[in-house]
Coordinates of C-alpha atoms in Angstrom, one line a residue:
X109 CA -34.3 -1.8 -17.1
X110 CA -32.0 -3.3 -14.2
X111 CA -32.2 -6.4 -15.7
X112 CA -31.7 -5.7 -19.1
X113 CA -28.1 -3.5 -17.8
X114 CA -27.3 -6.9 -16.2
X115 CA -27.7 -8.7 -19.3
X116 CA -25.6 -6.1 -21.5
X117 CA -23.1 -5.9 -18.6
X118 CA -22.8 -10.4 -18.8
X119 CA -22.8 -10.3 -22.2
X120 CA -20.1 -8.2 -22.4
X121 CA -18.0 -9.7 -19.9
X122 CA -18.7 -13.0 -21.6
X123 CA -16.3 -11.8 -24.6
X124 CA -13.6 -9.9 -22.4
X125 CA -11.8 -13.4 -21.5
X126 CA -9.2 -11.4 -19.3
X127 CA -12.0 -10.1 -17.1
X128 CA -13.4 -13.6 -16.6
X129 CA -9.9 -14.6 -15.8
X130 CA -9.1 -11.8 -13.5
X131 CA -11.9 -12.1 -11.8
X132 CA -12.8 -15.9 -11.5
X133 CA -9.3 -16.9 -11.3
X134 CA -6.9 -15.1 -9.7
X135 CA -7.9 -15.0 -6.1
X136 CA -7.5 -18.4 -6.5
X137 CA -4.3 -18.7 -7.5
X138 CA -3.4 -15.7 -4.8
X139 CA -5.2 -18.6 -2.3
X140 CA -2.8 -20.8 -3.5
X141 CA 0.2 -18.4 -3.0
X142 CA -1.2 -18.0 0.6
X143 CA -0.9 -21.6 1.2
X144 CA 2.4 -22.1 0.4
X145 CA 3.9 -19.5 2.4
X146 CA 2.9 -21.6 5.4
X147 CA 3.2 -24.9 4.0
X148 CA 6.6 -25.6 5.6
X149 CA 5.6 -24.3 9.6
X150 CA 6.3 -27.1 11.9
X151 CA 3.4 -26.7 14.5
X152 CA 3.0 -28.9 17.6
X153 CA 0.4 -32.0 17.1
X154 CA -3.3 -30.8 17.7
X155 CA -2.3 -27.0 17.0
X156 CA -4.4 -25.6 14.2
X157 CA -2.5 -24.4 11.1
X158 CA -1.9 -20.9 10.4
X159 CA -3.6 -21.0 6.9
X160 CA -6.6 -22.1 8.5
X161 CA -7.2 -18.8 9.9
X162 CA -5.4 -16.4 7.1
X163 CA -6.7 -18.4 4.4
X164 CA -10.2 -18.4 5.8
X165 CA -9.8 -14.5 6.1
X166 CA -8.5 -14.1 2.4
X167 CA -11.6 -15.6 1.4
X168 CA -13.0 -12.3 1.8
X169 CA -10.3 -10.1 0.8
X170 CA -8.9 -11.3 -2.0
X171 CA -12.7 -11.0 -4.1
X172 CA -13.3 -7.7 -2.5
X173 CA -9.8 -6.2 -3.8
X174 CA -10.3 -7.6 -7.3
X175 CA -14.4 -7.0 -7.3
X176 CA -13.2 -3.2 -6.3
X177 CA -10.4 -3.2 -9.0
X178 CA -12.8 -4.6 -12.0
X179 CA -15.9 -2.9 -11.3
X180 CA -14.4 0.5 -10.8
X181 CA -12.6 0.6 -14.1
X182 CA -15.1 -1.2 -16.1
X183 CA -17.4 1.8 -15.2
X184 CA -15.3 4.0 -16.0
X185 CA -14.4 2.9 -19.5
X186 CA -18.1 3.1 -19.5
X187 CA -18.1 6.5 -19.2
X188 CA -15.1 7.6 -21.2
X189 CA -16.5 5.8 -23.8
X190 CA -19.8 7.9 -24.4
X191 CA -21.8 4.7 -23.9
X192 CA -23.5 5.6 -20.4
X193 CA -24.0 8.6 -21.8
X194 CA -25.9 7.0 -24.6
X195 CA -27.7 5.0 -21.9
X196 CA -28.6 8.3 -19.6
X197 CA -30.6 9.6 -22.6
X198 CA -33.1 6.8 -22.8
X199 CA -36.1 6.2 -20.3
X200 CA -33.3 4.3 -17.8
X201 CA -33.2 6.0 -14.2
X202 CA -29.4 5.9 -12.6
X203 CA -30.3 4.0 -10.2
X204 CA -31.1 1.0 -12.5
X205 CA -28.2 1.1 -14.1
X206 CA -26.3 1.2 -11.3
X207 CA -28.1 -1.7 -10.0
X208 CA -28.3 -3.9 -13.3
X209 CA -24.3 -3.1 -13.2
X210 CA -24.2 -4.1 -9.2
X211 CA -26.3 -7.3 -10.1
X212 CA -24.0 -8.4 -13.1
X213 CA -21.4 -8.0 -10.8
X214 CA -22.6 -9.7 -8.3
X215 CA -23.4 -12.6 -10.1
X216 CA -19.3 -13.1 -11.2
X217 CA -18.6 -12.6 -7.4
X218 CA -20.5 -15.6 -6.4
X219 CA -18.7 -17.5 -9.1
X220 CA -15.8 -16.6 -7.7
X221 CA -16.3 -16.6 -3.9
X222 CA -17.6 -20.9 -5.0
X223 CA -14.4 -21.1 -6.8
X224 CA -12.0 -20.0 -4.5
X225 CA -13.6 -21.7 -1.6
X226 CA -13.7 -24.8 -3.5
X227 CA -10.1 -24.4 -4.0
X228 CA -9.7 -23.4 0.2
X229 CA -11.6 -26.7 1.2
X230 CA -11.2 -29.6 -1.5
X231 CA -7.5 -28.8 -2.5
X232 CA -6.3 -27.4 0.5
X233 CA -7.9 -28.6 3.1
X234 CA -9.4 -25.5 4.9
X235 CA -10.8 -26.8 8.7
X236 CA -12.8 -24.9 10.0
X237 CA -16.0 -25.7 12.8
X238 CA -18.7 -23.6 10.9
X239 CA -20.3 -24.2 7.6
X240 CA -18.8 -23.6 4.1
X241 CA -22.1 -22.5 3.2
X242 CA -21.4 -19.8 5.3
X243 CA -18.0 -19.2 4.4
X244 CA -19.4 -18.6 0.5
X245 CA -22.3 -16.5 1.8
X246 CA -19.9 -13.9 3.7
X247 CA -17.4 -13.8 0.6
X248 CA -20.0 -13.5 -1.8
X249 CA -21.3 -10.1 0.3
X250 CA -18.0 -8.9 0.4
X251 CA -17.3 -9.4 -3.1
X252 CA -20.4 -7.3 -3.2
X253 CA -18.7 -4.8 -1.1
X254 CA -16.1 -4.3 -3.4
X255 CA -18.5 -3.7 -6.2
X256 CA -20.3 -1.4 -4.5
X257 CA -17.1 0.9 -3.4
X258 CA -16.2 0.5 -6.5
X259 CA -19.0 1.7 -8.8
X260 CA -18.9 4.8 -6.0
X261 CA -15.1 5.3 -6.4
X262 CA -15.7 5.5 -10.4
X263 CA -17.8 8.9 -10.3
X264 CA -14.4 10.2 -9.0
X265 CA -12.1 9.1 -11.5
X266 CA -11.4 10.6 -14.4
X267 CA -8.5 7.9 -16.2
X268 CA -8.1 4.4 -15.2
X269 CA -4.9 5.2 -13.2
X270 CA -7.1 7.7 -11.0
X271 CA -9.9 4.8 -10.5
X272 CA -6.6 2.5 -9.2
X273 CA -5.4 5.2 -6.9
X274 CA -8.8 4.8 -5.1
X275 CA -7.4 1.3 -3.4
X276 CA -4.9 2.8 -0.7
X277 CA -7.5 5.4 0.3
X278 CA -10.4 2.7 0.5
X279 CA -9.5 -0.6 0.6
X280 CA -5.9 -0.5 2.3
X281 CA -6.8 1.1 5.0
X282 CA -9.6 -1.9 5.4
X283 CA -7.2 -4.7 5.5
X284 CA -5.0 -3.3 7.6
X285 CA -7.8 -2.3 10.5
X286 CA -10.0 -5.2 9.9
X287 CA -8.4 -7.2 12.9
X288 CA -6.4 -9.7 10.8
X289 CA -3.0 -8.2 11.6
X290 CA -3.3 -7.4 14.6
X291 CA -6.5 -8.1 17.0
X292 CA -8.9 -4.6 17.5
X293 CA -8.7 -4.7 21.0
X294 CA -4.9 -4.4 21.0
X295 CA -4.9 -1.3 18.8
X296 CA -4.7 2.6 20.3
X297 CA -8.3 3.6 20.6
X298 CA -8.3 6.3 17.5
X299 CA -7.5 3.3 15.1
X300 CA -10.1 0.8 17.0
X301 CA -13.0 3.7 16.7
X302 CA -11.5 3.8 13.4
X303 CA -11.8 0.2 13.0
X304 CA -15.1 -0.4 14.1
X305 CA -16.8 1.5 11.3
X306 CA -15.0 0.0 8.5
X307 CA -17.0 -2.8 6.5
X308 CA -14.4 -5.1 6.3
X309 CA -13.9 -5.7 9.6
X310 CA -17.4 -7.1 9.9
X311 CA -16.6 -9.5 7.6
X312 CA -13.9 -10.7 9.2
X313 CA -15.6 -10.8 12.4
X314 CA -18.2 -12.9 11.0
X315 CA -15.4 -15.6 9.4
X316 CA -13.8 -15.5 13.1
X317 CA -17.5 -16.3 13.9
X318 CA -18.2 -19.4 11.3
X319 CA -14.1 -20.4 12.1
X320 CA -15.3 -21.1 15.8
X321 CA -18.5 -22.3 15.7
X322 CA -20.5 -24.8 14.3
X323 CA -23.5 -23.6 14.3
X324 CA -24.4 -19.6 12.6
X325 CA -24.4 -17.2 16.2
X326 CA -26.4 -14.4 16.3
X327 CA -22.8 -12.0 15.9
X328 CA -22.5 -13.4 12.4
X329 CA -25.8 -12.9 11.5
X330 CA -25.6 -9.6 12.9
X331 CA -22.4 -8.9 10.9
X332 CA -23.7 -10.2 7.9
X333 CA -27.0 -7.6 7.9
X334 CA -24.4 -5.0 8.5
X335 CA -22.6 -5.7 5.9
X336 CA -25.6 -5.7 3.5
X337 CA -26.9 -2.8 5.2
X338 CA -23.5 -1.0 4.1
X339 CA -23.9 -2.0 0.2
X340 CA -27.3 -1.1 -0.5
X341 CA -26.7 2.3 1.4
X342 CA -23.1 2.5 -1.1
X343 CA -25.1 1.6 -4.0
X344 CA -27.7 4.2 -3.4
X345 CA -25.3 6.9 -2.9
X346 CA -23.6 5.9 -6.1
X347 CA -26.6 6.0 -8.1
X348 CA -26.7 9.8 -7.0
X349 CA -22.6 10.8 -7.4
X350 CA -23.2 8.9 -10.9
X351 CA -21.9 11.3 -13.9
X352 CA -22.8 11.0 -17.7
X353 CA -19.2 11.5 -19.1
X354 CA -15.5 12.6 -18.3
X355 CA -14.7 15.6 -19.0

């Protein structure tokens, strides 16, 4: 059953050419954007560039904010549309659906976590100590991530513009605690405690991890579990919030 949701869900996003683009392309082309705010710094000789660390961060984000955006709409139209109610009256539990439609998902977030950290290290010249193996592991769980909040975040939706009004309640308040603007320790204790819960900042934890090292540490296999951890636990508990139609 799981499988044969992923193949529908593949299938479908095979013919819906702006989805592919969306989701393939454009945190690519927001990379890019990213690299050419920085492009004229004048840095002293030796002194690591800033979009080594920024970039390396929006490896991350940029997937998780689109995977967030895609997946929750996509379900929704779902919905709206009668057809997983259609689906809810054969043999199929929830919770394969919600896991053939996590799987398809997941499979277009890899393709684009490769993509845009092809672009990061072959046309811009990310440099890094750790592995880009790694790099594309930790983005492609994020990307994850954002599929995961996302399928939850549909249940609560009722129009499109509802599902989009989910990002500055769940996935603003990530970026702006993860530690990329400003470093957790230096924050007031209520937004560190804060801070330290949220999945995203794991993630960028573990890049800080792979940015310094050059071999995996045990903190960014730690995060990485985490992380996991924190979508199969969002995936369950959107199998159980998951509703047959809009009213």
């Amino acid at each position: 059953m799981t499988l044969a949701t992923t193949t529908r869900v593949l299938g479908q996003l095979r013919h819906d050419h702006r989805s592919v683009a969306l989701i393939l392309v454009v945190p690519a082309l927001l990379l890019t954007a990213v690299y050419f705010l920085f492009e004229n710094e004048t840095l002293p000789p030796g002194f690591p560039r800033t979009f080594d660390r920024v970039g390396l961060m929006m490896l991350a984000i940029f997937p998780f904010v689109v995977m967030f955006l895609v997946t929750s709409i996509t379900m929704l139209r779902e919905r709206t549309s009668g057809t997983l109610e259609r689906l809810l009256t054969t043999p199929i539990h929830k919770a394969d659906l919600l896991f053939g439609y996590a799987l398809a998902f997941s499979i277009m977030a890899a393709l684009q976590s490769l993509v845009a950290t092809a672009v990061a290290y072959w046309v811009f010249d990310l440099d890094i100590k750790g592995s880009p193996g790694f790099v594309v592991m930790i983005a492609v769980i994020n990307a994850v991530l954002g599929v995961a909040l996302g399928l939850l975040c549909s249940a609560f939706a009722r129009t499109e513009f509802q599902a989009v009004q989910f990002m500055p309640v769940v996935v603003i308040p990530q970026i702006l605690l993860c530690g990329l603007f400003v470093a957790r320790d230096e924050m007031n204790e209520v937004l560190e405690a804060i801070s330290g819960v949220l999945p995203l900042t794991f993630s960028v934890d573990a890049l800080k991890e792979i940015a310094g090292n050059a071999d995996a540490t045990a903190t960014m296999w730690q995060d990485a579990l985490i992380m996991g951890g924190i979508v199969l636990g969002v995936l369950v508990l959107a199998s159980l919030t998951l509703r047959r139609q809009t009213r």
